CSV table of C-alpha atoms in Angstrom, one decimal:
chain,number,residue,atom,x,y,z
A,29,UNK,CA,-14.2,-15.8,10.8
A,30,UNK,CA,-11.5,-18.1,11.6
A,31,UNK,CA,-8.3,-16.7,12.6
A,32,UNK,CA,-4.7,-18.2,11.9
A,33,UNK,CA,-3.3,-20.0,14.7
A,34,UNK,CA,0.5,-20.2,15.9
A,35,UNK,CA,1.0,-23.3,14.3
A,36,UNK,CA,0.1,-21.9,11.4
A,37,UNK,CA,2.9,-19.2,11.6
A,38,UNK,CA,5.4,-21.7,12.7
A,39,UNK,CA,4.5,-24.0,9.7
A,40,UNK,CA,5.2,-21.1,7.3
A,41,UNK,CA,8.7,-20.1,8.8
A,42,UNK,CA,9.9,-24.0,7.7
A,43,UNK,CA,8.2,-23.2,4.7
A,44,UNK,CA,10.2,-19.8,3.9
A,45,UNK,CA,13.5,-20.8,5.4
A,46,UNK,CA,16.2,-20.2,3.1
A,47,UNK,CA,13.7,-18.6,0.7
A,48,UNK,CA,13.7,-15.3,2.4
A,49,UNK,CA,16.0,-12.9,4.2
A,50,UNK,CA,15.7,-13.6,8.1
A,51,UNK,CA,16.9,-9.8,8.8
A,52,UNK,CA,17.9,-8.6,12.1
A,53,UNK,CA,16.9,-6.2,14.6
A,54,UNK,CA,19.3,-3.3,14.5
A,55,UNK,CA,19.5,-0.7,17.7
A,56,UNK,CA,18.7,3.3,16.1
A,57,UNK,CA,19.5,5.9,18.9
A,58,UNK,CA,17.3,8.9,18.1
A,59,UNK,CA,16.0,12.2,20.0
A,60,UNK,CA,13.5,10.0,21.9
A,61,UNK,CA,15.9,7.5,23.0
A,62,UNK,CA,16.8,3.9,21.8
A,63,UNK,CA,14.4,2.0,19.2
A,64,UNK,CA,15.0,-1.3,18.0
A,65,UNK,CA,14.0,-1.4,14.3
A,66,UNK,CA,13.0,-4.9,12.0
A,67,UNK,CA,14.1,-4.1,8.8
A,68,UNK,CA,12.2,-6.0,6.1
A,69,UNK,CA,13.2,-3.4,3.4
A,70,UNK,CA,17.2,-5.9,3.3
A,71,UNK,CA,14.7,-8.9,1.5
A,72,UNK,CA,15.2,-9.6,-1.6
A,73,UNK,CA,12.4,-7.4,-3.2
A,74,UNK,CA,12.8,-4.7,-1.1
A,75,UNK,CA,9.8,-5.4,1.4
A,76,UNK,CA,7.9,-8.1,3.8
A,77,UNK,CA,5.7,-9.4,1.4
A,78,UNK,CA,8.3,-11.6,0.6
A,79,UNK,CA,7.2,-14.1,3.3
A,80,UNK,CA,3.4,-14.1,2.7
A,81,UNK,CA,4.1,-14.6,-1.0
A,82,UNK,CA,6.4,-17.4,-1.1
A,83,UNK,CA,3.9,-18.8,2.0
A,84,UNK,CA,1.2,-18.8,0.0
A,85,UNK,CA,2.9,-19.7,-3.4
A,86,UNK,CA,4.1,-22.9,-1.6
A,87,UNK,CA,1.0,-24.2,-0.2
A,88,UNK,CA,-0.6,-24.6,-3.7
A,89,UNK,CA,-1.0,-27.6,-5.1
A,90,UNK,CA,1.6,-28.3,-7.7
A,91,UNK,CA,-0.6,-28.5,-10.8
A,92,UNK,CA,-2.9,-25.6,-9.9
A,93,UNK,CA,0.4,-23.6,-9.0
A,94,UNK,CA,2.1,-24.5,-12.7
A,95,UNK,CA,-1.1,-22.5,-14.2
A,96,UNK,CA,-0.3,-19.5,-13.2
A,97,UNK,CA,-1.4,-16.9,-10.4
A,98,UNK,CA,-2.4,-13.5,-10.7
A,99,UNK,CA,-3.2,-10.5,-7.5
A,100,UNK,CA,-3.5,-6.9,-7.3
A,101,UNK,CA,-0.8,-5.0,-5.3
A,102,UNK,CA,0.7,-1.2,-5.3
A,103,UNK,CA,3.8,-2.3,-5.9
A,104,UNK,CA,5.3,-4.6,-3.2
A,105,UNK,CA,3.2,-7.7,-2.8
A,106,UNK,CA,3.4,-7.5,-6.8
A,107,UNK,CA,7.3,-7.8,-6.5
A,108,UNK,CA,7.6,-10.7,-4.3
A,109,UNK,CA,4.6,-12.6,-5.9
A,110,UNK,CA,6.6,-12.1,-9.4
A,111,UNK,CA,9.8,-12.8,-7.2
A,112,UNK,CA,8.5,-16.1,-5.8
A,113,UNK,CA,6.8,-17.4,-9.0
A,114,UNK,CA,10.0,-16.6,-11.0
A,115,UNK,CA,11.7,-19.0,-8.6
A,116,UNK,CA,9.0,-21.5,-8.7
A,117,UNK,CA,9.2,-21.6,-12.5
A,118,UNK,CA,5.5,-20.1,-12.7
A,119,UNK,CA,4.1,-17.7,-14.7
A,120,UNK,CA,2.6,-14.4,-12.5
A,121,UNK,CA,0.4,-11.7,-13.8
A,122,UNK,CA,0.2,-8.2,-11.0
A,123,UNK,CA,-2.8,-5.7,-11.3
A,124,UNK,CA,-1.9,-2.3,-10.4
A,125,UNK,CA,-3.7,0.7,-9.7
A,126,UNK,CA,-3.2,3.8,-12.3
A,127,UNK,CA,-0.6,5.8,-10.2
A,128,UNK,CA,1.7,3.4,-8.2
A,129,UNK,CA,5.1,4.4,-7.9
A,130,UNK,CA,7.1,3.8,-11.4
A,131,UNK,CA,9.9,2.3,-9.1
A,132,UNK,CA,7.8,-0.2,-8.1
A,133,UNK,CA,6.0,-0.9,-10.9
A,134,UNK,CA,9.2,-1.4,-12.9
A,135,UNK,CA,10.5,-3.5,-10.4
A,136,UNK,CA,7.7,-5.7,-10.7
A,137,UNK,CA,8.0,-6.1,-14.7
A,138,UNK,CA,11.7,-6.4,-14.1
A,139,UNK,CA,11.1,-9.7,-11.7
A,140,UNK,CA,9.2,-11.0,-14.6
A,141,UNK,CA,5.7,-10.3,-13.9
A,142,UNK,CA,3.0,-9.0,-16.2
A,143,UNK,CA,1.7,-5.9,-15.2
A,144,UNK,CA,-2.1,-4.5,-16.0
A,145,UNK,CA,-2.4,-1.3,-14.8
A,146,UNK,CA,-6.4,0.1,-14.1
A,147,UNK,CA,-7.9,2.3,-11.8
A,148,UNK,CA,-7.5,1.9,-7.9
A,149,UNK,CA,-11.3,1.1,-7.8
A,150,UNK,CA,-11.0,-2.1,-10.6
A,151,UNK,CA,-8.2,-4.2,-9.2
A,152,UNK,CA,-9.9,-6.8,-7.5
A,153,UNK,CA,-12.8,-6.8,-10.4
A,154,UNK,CA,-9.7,-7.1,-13.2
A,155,UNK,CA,-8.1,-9.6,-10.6
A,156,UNK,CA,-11.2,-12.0,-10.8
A,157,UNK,CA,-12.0,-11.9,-14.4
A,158,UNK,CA,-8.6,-12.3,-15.7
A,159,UNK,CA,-8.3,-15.6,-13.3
A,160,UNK,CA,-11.4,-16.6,-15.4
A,161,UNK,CA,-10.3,-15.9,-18.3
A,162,UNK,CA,-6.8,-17.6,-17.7
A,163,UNK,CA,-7.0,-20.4,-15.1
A,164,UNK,CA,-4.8,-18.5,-12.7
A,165,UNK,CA,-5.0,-18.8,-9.1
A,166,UNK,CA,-5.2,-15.3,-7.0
A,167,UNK,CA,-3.2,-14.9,-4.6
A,168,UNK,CA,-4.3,-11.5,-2.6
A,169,UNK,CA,-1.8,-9.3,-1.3
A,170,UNK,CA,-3.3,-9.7,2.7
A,171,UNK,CA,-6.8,-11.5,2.5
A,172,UNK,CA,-5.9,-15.4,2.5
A,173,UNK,CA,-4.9,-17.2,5.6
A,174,UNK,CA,-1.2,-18.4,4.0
A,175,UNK,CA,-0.3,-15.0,3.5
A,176,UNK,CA,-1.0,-13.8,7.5
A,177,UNK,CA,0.9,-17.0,8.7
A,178,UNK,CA,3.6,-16.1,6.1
A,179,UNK,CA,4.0,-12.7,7.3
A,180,UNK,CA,3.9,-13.6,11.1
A,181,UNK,CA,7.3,-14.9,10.8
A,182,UNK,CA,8.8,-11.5,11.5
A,183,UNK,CA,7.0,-11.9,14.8
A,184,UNK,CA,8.8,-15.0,15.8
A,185,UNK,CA,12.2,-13.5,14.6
A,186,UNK,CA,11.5,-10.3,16.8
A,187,UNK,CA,10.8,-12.5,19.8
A,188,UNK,CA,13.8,-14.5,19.2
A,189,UNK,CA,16.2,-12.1,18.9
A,190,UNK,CA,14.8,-9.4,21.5
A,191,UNK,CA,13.7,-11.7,24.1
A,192,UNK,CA,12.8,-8.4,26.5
A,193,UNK,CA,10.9,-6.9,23.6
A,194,UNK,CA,8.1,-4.6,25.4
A,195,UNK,CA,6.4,-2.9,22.8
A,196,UNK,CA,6.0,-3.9,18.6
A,197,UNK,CA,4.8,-1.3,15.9
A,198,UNK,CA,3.7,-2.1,13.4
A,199,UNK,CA,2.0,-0.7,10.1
A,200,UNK,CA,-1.5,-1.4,8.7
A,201,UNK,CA,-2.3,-1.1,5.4
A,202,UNK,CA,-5.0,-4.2,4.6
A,203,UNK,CA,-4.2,-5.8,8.0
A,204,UNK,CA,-1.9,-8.7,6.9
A,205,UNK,CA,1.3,-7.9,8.6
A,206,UNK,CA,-0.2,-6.4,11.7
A,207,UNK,CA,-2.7,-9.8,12.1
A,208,UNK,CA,0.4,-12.3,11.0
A,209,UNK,CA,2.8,-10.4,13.8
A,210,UNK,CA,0.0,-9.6,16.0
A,211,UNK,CA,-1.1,-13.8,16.2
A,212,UNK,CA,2.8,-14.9,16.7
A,213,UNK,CA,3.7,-12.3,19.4
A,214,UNK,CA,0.2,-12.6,21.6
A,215,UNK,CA,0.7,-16.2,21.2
A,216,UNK,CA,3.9,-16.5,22.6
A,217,UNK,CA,4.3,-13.0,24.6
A,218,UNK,CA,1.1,-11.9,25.5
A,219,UNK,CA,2.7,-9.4,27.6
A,220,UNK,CA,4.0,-7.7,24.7
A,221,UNK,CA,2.2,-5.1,23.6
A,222,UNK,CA,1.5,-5.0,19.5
A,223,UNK,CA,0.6,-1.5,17.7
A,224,UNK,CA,-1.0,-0.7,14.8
A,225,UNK,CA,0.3,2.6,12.9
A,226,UNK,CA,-1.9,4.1,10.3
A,227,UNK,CA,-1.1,7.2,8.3
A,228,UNK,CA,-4.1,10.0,9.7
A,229,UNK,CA,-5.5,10.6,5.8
A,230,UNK,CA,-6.0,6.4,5.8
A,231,UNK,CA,-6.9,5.6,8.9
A,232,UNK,CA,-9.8,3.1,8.0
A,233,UNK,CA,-8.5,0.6,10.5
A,234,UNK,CA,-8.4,2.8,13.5
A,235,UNK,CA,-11.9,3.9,12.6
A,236,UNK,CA,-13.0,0.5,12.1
A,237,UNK,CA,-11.8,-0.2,15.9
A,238,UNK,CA,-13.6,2.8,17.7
A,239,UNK,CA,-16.6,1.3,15.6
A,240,UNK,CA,-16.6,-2.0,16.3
A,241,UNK,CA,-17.4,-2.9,12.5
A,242,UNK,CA,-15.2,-2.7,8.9
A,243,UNK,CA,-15.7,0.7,8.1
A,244,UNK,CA,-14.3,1.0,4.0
A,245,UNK,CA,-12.6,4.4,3.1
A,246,UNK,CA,-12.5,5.0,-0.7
A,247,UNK,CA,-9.6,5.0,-2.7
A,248,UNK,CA,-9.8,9.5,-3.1
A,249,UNK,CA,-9.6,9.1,0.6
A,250,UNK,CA,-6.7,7.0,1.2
A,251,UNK,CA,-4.6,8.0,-1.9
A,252,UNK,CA,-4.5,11.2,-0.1
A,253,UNK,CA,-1.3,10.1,2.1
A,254,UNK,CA,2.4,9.4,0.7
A,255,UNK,CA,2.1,5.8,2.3
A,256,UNK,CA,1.0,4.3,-0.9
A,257,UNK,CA,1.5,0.8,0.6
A,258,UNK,CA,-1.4,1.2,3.4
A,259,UNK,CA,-3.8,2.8,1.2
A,260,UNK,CA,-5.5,-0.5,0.9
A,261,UNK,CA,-8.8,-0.9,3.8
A,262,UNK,CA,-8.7,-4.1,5.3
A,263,UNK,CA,-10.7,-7.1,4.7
A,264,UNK,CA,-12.8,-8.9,6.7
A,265,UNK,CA,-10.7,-11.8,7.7
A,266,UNK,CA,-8.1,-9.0,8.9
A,267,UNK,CA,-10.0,-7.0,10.7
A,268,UNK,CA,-11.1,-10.0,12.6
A,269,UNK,CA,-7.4,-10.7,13.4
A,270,UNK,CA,-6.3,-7.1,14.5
A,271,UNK,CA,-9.5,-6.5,16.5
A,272,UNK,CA,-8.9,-10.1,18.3
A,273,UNK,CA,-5.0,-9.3,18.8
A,274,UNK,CA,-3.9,-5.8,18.0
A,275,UNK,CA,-3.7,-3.8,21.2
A,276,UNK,CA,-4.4,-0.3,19.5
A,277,UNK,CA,-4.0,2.0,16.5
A,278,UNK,CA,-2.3,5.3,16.3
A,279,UNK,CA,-1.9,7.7,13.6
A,280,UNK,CA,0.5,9.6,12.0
A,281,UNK,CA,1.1,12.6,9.8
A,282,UNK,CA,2.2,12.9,6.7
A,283,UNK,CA,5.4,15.1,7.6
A,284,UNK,CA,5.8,12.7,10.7
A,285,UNK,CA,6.0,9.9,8.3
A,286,UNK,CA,8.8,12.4,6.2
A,287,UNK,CA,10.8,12.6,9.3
A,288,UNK,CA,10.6,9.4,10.5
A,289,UNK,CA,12.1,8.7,6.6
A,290,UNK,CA,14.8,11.1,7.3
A,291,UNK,CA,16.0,10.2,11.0
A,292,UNK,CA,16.2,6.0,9.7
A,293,UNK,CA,18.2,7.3,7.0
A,294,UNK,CA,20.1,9.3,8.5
A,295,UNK,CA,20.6,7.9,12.2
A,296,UNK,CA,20.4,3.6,11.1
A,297,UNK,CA,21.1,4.2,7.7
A,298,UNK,CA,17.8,2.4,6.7
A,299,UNK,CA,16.0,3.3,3.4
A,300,UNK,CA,12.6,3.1,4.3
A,301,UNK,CA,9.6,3.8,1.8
A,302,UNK,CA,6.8,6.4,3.2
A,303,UNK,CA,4.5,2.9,4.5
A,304,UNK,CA,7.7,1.4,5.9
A,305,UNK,CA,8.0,4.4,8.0
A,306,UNK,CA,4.8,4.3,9.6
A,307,UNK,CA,6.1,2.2,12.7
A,308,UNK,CA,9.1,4.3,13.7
A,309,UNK,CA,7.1,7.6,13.1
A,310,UNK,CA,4.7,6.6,16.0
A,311,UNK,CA,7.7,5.8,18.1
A,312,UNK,CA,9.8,9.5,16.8
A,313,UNK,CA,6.5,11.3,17.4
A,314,UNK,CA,5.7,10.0,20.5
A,315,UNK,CA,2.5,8.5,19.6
A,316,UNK,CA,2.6,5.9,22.3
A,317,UNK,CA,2.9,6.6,25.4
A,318,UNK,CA,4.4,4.8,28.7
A,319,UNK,CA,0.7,4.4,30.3
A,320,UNK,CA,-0.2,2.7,26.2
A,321,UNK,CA,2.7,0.7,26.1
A,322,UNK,CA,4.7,-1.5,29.1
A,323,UNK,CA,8.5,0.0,30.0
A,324,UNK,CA,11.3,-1.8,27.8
A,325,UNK,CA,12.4,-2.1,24.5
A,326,UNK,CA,10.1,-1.1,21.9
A,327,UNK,CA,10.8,-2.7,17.8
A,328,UNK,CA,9.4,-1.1,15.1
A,329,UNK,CA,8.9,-3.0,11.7
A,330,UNK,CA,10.7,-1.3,8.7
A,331,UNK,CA,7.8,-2.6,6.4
A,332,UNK,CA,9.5,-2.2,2.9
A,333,UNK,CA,12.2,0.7,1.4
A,334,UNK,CA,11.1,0.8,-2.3
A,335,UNK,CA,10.6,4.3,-2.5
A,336,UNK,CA,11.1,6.8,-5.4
A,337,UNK,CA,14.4,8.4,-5.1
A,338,UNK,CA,13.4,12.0,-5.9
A,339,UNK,CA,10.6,11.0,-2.9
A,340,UNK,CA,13.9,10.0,-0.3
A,341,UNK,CA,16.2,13.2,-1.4
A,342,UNK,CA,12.8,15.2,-0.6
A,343,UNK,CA,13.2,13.6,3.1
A,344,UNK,CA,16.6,14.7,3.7
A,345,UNK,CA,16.7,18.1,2.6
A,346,UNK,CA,15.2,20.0,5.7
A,347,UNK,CA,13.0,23.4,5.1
A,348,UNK,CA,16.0,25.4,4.9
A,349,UNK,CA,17.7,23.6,1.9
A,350,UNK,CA,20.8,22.7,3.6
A,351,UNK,CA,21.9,19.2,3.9
């Protein structure tokens, strides 16, 4: 499997300049001390997929691009597909499993997409028979080179504004953020040490690692965690970039991941969704330790913040129902 290359990543950040937020790193001082956190949840839609999306989008040919594309997503790689092609004047048509969060899903429609909703287990099937049936190009949410270089631009805004950077979490879901960020830092930092965060009841990646192969977790598995946007396995391609670059993957719990929702709320007034957490949970729960990680400043990616407001208030409210 070839992986994307530097180059790639830097070709894609002149691609997406002026198309997407470049958002900064912001200090959060927390029980375990300082963390530096990226958050991707100020873009436009809410979440990183911005930058793979409009990557992608932009490397099509312009006939084959006025057609039409079409992908599967949970919610955010829908948004900023429907984002991006709304821009672009194209039409976009988003597959999404049964029980995605209605916040997301309406953002998607509200963006201008078309939304099919199925069963987790027949989005991929429903994405290649209605680009068929229609002419439409798929765009995946993390398998297609484009995408990876388009997300690895957060890596080279990380280096560049935290030039001591140490340590970068980061969350895995189907691998595309973790292999875009993983291929920019190692390439120009490979000192810096980039981790993978998985939530414990979808921890198909970390699994995958220890075996040395993809190792697939169905969907009643990984629909078992809060962090609907990692509950996607990853592909191939990925898994090739995170076992080539990714130093390691830890996991997190699910009332980690709530806390870790709570403290950026509440101590870097960041609104991150349950997936978005995942990063700053290993860091809060001390996950990674000094002997896993070098000394000095440790970012963690803010993945995305579209999460379902009853879901947030849940966060803040500790056990004893006082504010």
């Amino acid at each position: 499997m070839e992986l994307i290359s530097i180059d790639d990543v830097r070709a894609a950040a002149e691609r997406v300049q002026g198309k997407v937020l470049r958002t900064p790193v912001l200090h959060c001082d927390t029980a375990r001390g300082g963390l530096w956190v990226k958050p991707e949840n100020l873009q436009q839609v809410g979440a990183f997929k911005l930058r793979g999306a409009t990557n992608a989008l932009a490397c099509l040919e312009p006939g084959i691009r006025a057609a039409g594309v079409v992908t599967h997503s949970s919610g955010n790689h829908g948004q900023a597909l429907a984002y991006a092609a709304r821009a672009a004047g194209v039409s976009c048509t988003v597959v999404t499993p049964e029980n995605a969060p209605p916040v997301k899903v309406a953002a998607m429609r509200r963006f201008g997409a078309e939304v099919v909703l199925v069963p987790p287990a027949e989005r991929e099937p429903t994405v290649a028979r209605l680009a068929a049936e229609r002419g439409l190009t798929p765009i995946p949410p993390f398998d297609h080179p484009d995408v990876i270089a388009g997300q690895g631009t957060i890596g080279l805004e990380v280096l560049a504004d935290v030039p001591d950077v140490a340590t970068v979490l980061v969350p895995v879901g189907g691998g595309g953020l973790a292999s875009g960020v993983a291929t920019a830092v190692r390439a120009l930092r490979p000192d810096v040490a980039v981790i993978g965060v998985e939530p414990e009841l979808a921890a198909d990646a970390a699994e995958s690692l220890a075996a040395g192969r993809l190792v697939p977790w169905p969907p009643e598995r990984t629909h078992r965690t809060i962090a609907d946007g990692v509950r996607v396995g990853l592909s191939e391609r990925t898994f090739a970039h995170v076992r080539a670059r990714i130093e390691k993957i830890v996991t997190v719990t699910e009332d980690e991941i709530r806390t870790a929702m709570a403290a950026l709320a509440r101590d870097a007034r960041i609104v991150a969704e349950p997936s978005g957490a995942l990063a700053s949970a290993a860091f809060l729960a001390g996950r990674v330790t000094a002997e896993e990680a070098p000394a000095g400043r440790t970012v963690a990616v803010v993945s995305g913040g579209n999460v379902e407001p009853a879901l947030l208030a849940e966060t803040l409210v500790p056990p004893t129902g006082h504010a």
